[in-house]
Coordinates of C-alpha atoms in Angstrom, one line a residue:
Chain A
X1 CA 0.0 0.0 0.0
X2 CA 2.8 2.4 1.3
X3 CA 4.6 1.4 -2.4
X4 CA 1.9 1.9 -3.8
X5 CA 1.4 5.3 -2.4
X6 CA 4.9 6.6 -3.3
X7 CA 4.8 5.3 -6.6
X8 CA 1.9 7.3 -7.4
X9 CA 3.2 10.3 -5.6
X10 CA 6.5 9.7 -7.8
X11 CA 4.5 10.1 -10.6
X12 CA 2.0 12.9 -10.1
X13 CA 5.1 14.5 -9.3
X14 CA 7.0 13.8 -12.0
X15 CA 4.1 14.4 -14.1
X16 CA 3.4 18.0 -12.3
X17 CA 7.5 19.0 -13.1
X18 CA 6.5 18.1 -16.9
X19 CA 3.5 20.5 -17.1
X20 CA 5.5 22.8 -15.2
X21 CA 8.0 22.6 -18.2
X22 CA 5.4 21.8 -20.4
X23 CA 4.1 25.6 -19.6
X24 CA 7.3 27.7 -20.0
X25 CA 8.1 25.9 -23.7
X26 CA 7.7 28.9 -26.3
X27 CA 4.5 28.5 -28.4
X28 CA 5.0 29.0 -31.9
X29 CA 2.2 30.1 -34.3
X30 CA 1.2 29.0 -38.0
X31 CA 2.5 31.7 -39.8
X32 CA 5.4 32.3 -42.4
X33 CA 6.9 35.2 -42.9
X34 CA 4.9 36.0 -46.0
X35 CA 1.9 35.1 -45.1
X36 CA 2.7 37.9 -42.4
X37 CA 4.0 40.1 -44.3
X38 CA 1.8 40.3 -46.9
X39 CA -1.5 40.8 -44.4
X40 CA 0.8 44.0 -43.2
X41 CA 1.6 45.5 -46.3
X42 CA -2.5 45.1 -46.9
X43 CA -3.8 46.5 -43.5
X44 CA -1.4 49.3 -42.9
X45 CA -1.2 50.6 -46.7
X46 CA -5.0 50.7 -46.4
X47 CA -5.1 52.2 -43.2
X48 CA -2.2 54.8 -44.2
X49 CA -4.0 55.4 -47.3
X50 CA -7.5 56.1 -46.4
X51 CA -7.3 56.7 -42.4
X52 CA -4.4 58.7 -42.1
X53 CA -4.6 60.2 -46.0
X54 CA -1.0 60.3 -46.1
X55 CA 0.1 59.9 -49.9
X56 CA 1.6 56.5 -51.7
X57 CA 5.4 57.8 -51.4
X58 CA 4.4 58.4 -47.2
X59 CA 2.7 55.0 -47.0
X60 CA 5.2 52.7 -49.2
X61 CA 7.9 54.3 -46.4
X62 CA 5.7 54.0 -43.6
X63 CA 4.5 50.4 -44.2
X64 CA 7.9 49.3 -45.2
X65 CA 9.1 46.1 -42.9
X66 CA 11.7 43.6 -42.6
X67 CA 12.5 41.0 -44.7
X68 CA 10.5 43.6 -47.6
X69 CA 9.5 41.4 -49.6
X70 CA 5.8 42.4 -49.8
X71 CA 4.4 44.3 -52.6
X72 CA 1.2 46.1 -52.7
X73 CA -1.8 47.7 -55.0
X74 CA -4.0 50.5 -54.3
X75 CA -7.4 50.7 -55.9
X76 CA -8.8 53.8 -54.8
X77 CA -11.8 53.4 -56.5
X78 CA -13.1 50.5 -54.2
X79 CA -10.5 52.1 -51.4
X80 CA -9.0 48.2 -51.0
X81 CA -5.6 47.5 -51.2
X82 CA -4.1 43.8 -52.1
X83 CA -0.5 42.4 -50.5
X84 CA 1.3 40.1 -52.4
X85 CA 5.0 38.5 -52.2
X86 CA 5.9 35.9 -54.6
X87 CA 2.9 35.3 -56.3
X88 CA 1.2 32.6 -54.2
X89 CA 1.1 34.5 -51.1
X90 CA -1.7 37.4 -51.0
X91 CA -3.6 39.5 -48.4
X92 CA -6.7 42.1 -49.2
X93 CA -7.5 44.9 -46.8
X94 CA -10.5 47.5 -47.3
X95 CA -11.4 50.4 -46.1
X96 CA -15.2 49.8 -44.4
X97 CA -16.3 53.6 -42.8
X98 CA -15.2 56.6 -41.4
X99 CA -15.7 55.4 -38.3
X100 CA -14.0 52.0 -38.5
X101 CA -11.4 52.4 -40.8
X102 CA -9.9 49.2 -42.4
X103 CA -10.3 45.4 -41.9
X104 CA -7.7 42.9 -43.2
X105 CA -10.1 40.0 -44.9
Chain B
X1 CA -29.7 62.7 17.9
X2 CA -28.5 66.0 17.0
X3 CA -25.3 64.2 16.6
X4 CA -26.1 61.4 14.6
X5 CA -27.5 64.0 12.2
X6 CA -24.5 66.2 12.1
X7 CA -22.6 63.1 11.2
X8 CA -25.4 62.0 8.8
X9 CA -25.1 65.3 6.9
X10 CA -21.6 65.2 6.9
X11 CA -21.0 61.7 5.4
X12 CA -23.4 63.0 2.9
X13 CA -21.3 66.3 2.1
X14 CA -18.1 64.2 1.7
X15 CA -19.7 62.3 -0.4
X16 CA -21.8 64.6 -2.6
X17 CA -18.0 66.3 -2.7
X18 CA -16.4 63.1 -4.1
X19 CA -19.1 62.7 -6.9
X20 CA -19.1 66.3 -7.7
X21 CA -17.0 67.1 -11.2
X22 CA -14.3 69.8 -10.9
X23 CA -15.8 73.7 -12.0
X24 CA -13.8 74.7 -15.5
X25 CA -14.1 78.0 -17.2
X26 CA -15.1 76.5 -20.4
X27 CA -14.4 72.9 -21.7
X28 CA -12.7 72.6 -25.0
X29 CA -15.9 70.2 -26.4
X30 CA -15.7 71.8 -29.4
X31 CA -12.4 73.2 -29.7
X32 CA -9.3 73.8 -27.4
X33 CA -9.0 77.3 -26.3
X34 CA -5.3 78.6 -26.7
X35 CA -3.2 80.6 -24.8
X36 CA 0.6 80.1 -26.4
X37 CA 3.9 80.8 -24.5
X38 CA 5.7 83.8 -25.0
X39 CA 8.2 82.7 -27.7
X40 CA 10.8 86.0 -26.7
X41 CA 10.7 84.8 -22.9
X42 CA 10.5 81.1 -23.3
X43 CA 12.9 80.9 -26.5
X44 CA 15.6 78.9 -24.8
X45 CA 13.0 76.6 -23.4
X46 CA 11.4 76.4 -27.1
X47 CA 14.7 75.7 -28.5
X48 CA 15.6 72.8 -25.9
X49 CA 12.4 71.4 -26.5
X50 CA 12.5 71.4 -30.5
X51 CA 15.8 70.2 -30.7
X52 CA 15.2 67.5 -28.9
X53 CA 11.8 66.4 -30.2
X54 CA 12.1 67.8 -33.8
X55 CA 15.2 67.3 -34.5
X56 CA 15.9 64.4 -37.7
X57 CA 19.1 63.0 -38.0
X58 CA 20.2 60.7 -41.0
X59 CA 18.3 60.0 -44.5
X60 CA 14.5 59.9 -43.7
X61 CA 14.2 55.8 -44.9
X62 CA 17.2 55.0 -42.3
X63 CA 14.4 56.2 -40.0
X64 CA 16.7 57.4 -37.6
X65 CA 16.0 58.9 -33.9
X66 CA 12.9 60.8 -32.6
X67 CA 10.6 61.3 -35.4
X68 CA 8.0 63.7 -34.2
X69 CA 4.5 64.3 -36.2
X70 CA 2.6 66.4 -33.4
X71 CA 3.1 67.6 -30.0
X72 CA 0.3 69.6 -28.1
X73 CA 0.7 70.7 -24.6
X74 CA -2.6 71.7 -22.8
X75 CA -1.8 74.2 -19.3
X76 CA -4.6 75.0 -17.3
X77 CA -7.2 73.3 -20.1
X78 CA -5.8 75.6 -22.7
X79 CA -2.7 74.9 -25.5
X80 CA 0.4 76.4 -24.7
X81 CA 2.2 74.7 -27.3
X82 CA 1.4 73.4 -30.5
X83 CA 3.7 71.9 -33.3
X84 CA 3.6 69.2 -36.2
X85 CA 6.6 68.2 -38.5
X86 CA 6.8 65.5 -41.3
X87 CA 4.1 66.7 -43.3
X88 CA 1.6 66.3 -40.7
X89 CA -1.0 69.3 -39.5
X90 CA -3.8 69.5 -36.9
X91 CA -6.2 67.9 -38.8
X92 CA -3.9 64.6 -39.2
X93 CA -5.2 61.4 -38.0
X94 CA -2.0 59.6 -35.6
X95 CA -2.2 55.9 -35.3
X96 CA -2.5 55.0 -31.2
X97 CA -0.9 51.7 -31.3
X98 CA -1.0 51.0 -27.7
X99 CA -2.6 53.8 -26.5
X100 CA -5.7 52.4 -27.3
X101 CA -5.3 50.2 -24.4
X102 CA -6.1 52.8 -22.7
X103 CA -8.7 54.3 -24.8
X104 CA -10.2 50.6 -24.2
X105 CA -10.2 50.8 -20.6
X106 CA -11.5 54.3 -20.1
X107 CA -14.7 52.8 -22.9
X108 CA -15.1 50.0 -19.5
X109 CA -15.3 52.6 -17.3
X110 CA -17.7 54.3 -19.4
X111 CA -20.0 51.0 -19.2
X112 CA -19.4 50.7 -15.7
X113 CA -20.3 53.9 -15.0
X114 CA -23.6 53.4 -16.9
X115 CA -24.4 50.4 -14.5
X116 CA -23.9 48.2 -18.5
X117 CA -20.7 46.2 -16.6
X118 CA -19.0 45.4 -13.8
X119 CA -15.5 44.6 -13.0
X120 CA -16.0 41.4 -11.4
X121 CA -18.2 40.4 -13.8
X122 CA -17.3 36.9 -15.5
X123 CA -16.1 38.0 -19.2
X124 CA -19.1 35.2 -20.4
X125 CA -21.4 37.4 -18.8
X126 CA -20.6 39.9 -21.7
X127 CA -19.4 37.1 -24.2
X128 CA -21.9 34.7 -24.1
X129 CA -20.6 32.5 -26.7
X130 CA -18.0 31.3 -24.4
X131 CA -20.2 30.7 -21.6
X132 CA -19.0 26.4 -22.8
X133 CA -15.3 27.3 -21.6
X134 CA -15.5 27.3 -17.8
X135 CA -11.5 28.5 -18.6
X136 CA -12.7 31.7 -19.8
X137 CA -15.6 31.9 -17.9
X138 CA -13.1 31.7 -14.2
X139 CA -11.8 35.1 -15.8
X140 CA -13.2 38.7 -14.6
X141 CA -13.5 42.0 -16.7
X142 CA -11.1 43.3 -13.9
X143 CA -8.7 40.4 -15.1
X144 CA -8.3 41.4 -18.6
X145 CA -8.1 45.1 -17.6
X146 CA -5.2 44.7 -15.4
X147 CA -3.1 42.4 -17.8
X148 CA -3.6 39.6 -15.2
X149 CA -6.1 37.2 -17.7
X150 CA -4.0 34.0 -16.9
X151 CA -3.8 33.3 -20.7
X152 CA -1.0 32.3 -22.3
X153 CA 0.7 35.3 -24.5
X154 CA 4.0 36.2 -25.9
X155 CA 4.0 39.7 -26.3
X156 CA 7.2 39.3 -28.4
X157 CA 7.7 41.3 -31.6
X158 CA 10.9 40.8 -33.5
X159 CA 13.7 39.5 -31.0
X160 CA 12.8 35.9 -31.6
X161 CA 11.4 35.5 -35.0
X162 CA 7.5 36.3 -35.9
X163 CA 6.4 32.9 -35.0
X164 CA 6.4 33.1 -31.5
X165 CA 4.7 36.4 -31.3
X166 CA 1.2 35.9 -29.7
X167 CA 0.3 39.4 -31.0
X168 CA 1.6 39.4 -34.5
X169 CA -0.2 36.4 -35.2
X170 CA -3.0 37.8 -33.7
X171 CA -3.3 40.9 -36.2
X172 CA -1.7 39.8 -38.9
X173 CA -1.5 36.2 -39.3
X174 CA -3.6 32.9 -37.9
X175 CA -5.7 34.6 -35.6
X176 CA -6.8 38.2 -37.4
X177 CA -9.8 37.1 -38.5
X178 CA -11.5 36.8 -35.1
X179 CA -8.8 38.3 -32.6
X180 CA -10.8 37.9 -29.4
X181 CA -11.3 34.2 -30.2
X182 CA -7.3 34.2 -31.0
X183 CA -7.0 35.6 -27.3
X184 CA -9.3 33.3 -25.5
X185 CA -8.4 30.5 -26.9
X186 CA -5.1 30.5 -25.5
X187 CA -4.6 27.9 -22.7
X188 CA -4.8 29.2 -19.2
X189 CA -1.2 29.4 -17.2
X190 CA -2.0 31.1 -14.2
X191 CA -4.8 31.6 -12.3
X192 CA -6.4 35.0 -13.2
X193 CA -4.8 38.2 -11.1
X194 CA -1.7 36.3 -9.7
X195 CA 0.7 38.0 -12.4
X196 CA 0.8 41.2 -14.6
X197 CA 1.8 39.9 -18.1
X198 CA 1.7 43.1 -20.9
X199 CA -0.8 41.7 -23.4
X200 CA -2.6 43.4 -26.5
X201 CA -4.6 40.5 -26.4
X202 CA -6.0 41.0 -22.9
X203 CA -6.6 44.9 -24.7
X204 CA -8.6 43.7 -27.2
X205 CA -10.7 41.7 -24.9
X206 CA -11.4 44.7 -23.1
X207 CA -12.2 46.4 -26.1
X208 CA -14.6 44.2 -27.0
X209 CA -16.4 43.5 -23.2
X210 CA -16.6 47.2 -23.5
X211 CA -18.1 47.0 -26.7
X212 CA -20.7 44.3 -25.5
X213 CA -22.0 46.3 -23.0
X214 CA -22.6 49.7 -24.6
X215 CA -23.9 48.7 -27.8
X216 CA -27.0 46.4 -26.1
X217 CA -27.7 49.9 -24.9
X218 CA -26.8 52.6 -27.6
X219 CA -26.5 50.8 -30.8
X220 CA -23.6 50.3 -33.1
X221 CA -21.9 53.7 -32.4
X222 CA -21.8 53.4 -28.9
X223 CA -18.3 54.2 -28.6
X224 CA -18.7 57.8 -30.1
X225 CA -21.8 58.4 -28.7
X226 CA -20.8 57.5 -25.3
X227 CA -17.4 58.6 -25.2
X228 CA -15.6 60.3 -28.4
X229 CA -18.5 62.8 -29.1
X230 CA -19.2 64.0 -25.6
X231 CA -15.6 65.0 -25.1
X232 CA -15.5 66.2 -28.5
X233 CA -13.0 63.7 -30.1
X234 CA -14.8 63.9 -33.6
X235 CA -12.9 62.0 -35.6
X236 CA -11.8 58.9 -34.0
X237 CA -11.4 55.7 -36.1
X238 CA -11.3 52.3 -33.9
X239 CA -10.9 49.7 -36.2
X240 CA -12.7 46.1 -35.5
X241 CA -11.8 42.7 -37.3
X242 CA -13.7 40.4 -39.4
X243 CA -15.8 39.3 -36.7
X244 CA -16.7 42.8 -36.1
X245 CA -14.5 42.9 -32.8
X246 CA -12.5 46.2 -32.3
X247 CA -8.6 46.4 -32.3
X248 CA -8.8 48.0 -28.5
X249 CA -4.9 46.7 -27.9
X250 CA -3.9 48.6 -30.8
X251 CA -5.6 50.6 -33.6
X252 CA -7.3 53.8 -32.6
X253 CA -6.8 56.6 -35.1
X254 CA -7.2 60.7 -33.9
X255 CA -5.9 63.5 -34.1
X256 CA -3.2 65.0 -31.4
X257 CA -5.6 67.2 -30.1
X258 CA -8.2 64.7 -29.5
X259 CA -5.9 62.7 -27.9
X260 CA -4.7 65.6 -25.3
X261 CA -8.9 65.7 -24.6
X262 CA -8.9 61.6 -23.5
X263 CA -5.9 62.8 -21.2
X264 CA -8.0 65.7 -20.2
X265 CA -10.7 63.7 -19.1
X266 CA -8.7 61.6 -17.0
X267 CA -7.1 65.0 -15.4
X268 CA -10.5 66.2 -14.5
X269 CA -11.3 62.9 -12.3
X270 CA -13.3 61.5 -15.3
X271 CA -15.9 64.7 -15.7
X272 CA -16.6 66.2 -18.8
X273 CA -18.4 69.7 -18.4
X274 CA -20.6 68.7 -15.4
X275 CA -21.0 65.4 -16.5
X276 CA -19.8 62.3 -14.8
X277 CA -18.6 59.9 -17.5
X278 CA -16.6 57.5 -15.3
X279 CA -17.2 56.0 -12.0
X280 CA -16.2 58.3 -8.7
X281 CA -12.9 56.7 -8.3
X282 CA -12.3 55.0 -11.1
X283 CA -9.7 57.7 -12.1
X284 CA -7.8 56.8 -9.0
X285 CA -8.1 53.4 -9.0
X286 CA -6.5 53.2 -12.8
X287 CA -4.0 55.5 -11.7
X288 CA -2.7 53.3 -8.6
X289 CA -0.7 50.2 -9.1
X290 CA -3.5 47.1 -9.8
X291 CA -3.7 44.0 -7.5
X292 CA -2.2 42.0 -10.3
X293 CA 0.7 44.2 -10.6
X294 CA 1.8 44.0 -7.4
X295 CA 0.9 40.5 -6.9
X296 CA 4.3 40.1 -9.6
X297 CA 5.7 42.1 -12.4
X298 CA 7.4 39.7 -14.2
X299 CA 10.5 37.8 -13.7
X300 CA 12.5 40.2 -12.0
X301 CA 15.2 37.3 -11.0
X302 CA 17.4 38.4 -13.2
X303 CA 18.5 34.6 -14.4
X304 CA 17.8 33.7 -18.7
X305 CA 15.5 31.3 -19.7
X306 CA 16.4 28.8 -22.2
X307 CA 15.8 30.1 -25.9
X308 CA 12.8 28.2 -26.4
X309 CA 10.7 28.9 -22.7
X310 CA 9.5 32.4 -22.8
X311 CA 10.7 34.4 -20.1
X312 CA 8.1 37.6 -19.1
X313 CA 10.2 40.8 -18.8
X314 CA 10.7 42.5 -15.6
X315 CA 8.3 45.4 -15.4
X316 CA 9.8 48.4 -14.3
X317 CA 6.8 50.6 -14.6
X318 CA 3.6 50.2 -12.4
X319 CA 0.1 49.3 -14.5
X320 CA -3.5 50.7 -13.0
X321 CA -6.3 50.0 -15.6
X322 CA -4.0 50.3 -18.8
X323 CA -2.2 53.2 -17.8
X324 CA 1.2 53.6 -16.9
X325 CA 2.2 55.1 -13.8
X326 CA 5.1 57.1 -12.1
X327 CA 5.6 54.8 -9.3
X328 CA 8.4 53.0 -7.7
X329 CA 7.3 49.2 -9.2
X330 CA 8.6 47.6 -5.8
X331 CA 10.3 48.3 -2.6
X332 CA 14.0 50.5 -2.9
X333 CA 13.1 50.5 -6.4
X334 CA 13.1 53.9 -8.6
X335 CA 10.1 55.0 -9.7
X336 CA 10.6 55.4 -13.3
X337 CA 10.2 58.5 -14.8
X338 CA 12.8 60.6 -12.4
X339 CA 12.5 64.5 -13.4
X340 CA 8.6 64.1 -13.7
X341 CA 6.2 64.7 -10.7
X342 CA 4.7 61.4 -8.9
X343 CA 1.6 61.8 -9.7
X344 CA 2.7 61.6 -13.4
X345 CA 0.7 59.0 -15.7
X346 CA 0.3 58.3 -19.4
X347 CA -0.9 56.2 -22.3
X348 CA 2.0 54.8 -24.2
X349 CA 2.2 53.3 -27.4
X350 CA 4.6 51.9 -29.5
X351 CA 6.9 54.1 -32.3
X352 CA 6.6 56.6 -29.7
X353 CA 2.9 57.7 -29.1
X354 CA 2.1 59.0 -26.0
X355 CA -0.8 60.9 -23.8
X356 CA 1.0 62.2 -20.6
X357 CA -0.8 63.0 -17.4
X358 CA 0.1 65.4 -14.8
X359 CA -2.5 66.8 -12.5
X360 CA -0.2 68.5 -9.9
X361 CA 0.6 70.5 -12.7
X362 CA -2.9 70.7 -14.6
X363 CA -0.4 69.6 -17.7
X364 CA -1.6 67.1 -20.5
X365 CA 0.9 65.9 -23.6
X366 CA -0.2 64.5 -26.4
X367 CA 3.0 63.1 -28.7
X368 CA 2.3 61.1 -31.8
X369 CA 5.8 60.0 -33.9
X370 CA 7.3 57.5 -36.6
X371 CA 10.2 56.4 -34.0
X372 CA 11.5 53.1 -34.9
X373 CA 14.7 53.4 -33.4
X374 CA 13.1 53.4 -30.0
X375 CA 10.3 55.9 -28.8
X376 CA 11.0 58.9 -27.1
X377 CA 11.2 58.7 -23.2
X378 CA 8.3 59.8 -21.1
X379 CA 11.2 61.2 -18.8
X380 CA 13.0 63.7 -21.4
X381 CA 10.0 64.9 -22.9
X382 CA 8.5 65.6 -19.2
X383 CA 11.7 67.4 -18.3
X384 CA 11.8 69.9 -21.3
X385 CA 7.8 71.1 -21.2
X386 CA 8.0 71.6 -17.2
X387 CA 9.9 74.8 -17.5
X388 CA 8.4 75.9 -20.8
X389 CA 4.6 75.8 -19.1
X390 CA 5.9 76.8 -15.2
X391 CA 6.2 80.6 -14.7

């Protein structure tokens, strides 16, 4: 009974130190850099452009990030601008009110 | 008898006292009244002040030092100094970054206030579509609004790559498309309140229980019609995501001279020309050091984690209700902003925006800047408007 006891004290121990060390491991998230990179080159161009009104030359510096790899287009008709990098990786952000600015789809 | 009454009365003048709002001349609703520094007897103060703040060194795309787009300074509920650089002009909308965290909590104290929420109030009460996840459902609004969820988060930005950031993914990557959902489903590490961990997720959450509570009342627009108009901040933009959620951690769009009126606000003990727009005390409590703060700041041990556990920083300056404060964070330790008065607090943000509180001195600052290379510190920029607003 008594080895018994220990035993299982051993191991809800042991099994308390590993979700102890379980809980300080980093987490790491889903995301590649483009995929990143292109949803900020959509959100804060679109943002820049139509909530702050600063002008393209202003917004390419502003929303300029590292690696820059992302690339962007404005259409200020339908106030939406698109993020791409490489071809395959793309991100559309537009502009909804002037109350709530812009919203990364 | 006659005693009890005289005491009855004057419990009830005390308190009358504390609810009343603080008498103004006028209140800028509509537009800040002005009443500039002498430029001949301040100039060396001017100059101190501009070189420091205005200043650009280097080629503008090596974005290089302190890159100032506005700085208003409101003495006595009137500007004293007003100046923009980098193309920008009064009428320019700054991006808050993290000072809508505090935008976000002063919207909770509006619903408090209004009787619409309460800080101990389980966040499921206000998110109902969590009421499944007894996790989420342990946690309080109070929780959230003192950084002390329990949640996982890695408030990390570039240091260790983008993939361990809990708050890039959040608007940018895997979780942007429903950011609150990105925050609460996070596992739970602590329990809630037992330690202060910085969090734009825990922001947005606020944002959102805020939110919650104010629209079931006042519609859609809530936020402007319960807060922004009233004090006259006319054209805010608060941003939301897919899930119609807004970006309270992060992206609050107004003009410097709105932003000096959310500062005035909190100066004048939450009052807004006779109106009572936060809770008696609410000022003070989200200007005093919260439970979860001082229950632990971080890990302030001084040893290094391994490369992959993720070590919480060691907070060096004191948290209320998502405002930061000009306290000593623990015992023989300096408070953190040195040359500024103790009763100094402010709404800080990242690249350098900040609103900057100092009733002892009836002083608001509102800064909004581009600076990458680190943001300007509270401290300096304290130390060179004291003498240009004191006699």
């Amino acid at each position: 009974m008594t080895k018994t006891l220990l035993t299982a004290s051993l191991a809800a121990a042991l099994l308390g130190t590993g979700c102890a060390q379980d809980d300080a491991k980093l987490r790491t998230y889903d995301n590649n850099d483009l995929e990143l990179a292109v949803g900020n080159a959509a959100k804060m161009n679109c943002t820049c452009r139509f909530v702050m009104l600063r002008d393209e030359a202003y917004c390419a510096d502003w929303v300029r990030a590292s690696p820059n790899v992302a690339r962007f287009a404005v259409d200020e008709a339908n106030k939406t601008v698109v993020g791409t990098a490489f071809v395959s990786w793309t991100a559309k952000a537009r502009y909804v009110d002037d109350k709530h600015g812009c919203v990364l789809e | 008898m006659n005693r009890l009454l005289f005491l009855s009365l004057a419990v009830t003048s005390v308190l009358a006292q504390a609810q009343q709002c603080r008498a103004r001349a006028s209140w800028p609703t509509e537009k800040w009244p002005e009443a500039l520094v002498n430029p001949t007897a301040k100039a060396a103060e001017l100059k101190a002040l501009e070189d420091y703040a205005f200043t650009l060194v280097g080629k503008p795309e090596e974005r290089k030092g302190y890159r100032t787009n506005a700085l208003v300074v409101v003495k006595n509920g009137a500007i004293v100094y007003e100046k923009y650089a980098r193309g920008w002009d009064a009428s320019g909308r700054q991006l808050s970054w993290s000072v809508a965290k505090s935008v976000s909590s002063t919207l909770a104290g509006v619903a408090v206030q209004q009787g619409l929420m309460n800080l101990d109030d389980s966040v499921c009460k206000h998110l109902p579509e969590y009421a499944d996840d007894p996790v989420v459902c342990a946690i309080a609004v109070k929780h959230f609004l003192t950084f002390g969820s329990g949640l996982q988060w890695q408030e990390e930005y570039e240091d260790k790559g983008y993939q361990v950031s809990s708050v890039i993914a959040m608007l940018f990557g895997v979780g942007h498309k429903d950011q609150v959902r990105h925050v609460l489903t996070h596992r739970k590490l602590r329990e809630p309140g037992t330690q202060f961990v910085y969090s734009t997720g825990d922001a947005h959450v606020v944002g959102a229980l805020a939110k919650k509570a104010l629209t079931a009342k006042h519609g859609p627009d809530a936020f402007w019609t319960q807060l922004f108009e009233p004090i006259g901040m006319k054209n805010v933009v608060f941003e939301e995501d897919l899930a119609g959620s807004p970006l309270g951690g992060s992206f609050v769009y107004a003009t410097a001279r709105d932003f000096a009126k959310l500062g005035y606000l909190m100066l004048n003990d939450g009052c807004w020309n006779d109106q009572r727009l936060l809770p008696v005390g609410w000022v003070q409590r989200a200007t005093t050091p919260s439970e979860t703060f001082r229950a632990n700041r971080g890990d302030c041990s001084g040893a290094t984690l391994p490369a992959n556990e993720f070590q919480l920083p060691c907070e060096g300056t004191p948290n209320g209700y998502m405002w930061w404060l000009n306290r000593p964070p623990a015992d023989g330790v300096e408070k953190p902003w040195k040359d500024a008065p103790d009763d100094t607090y402010a709404a800080l943000g990242h690249w350098g925006q900040r609103i900057i509180v100092i009733p002892s001195e009836d002083l608001v600052i509102a800064r909004n800047g581009d600076d990458r290379e680190g943001s300007i510190p509270v401290n300096e920029l304290v130390k060179l408007v004291l003498p240009l607003v004191r006699p």
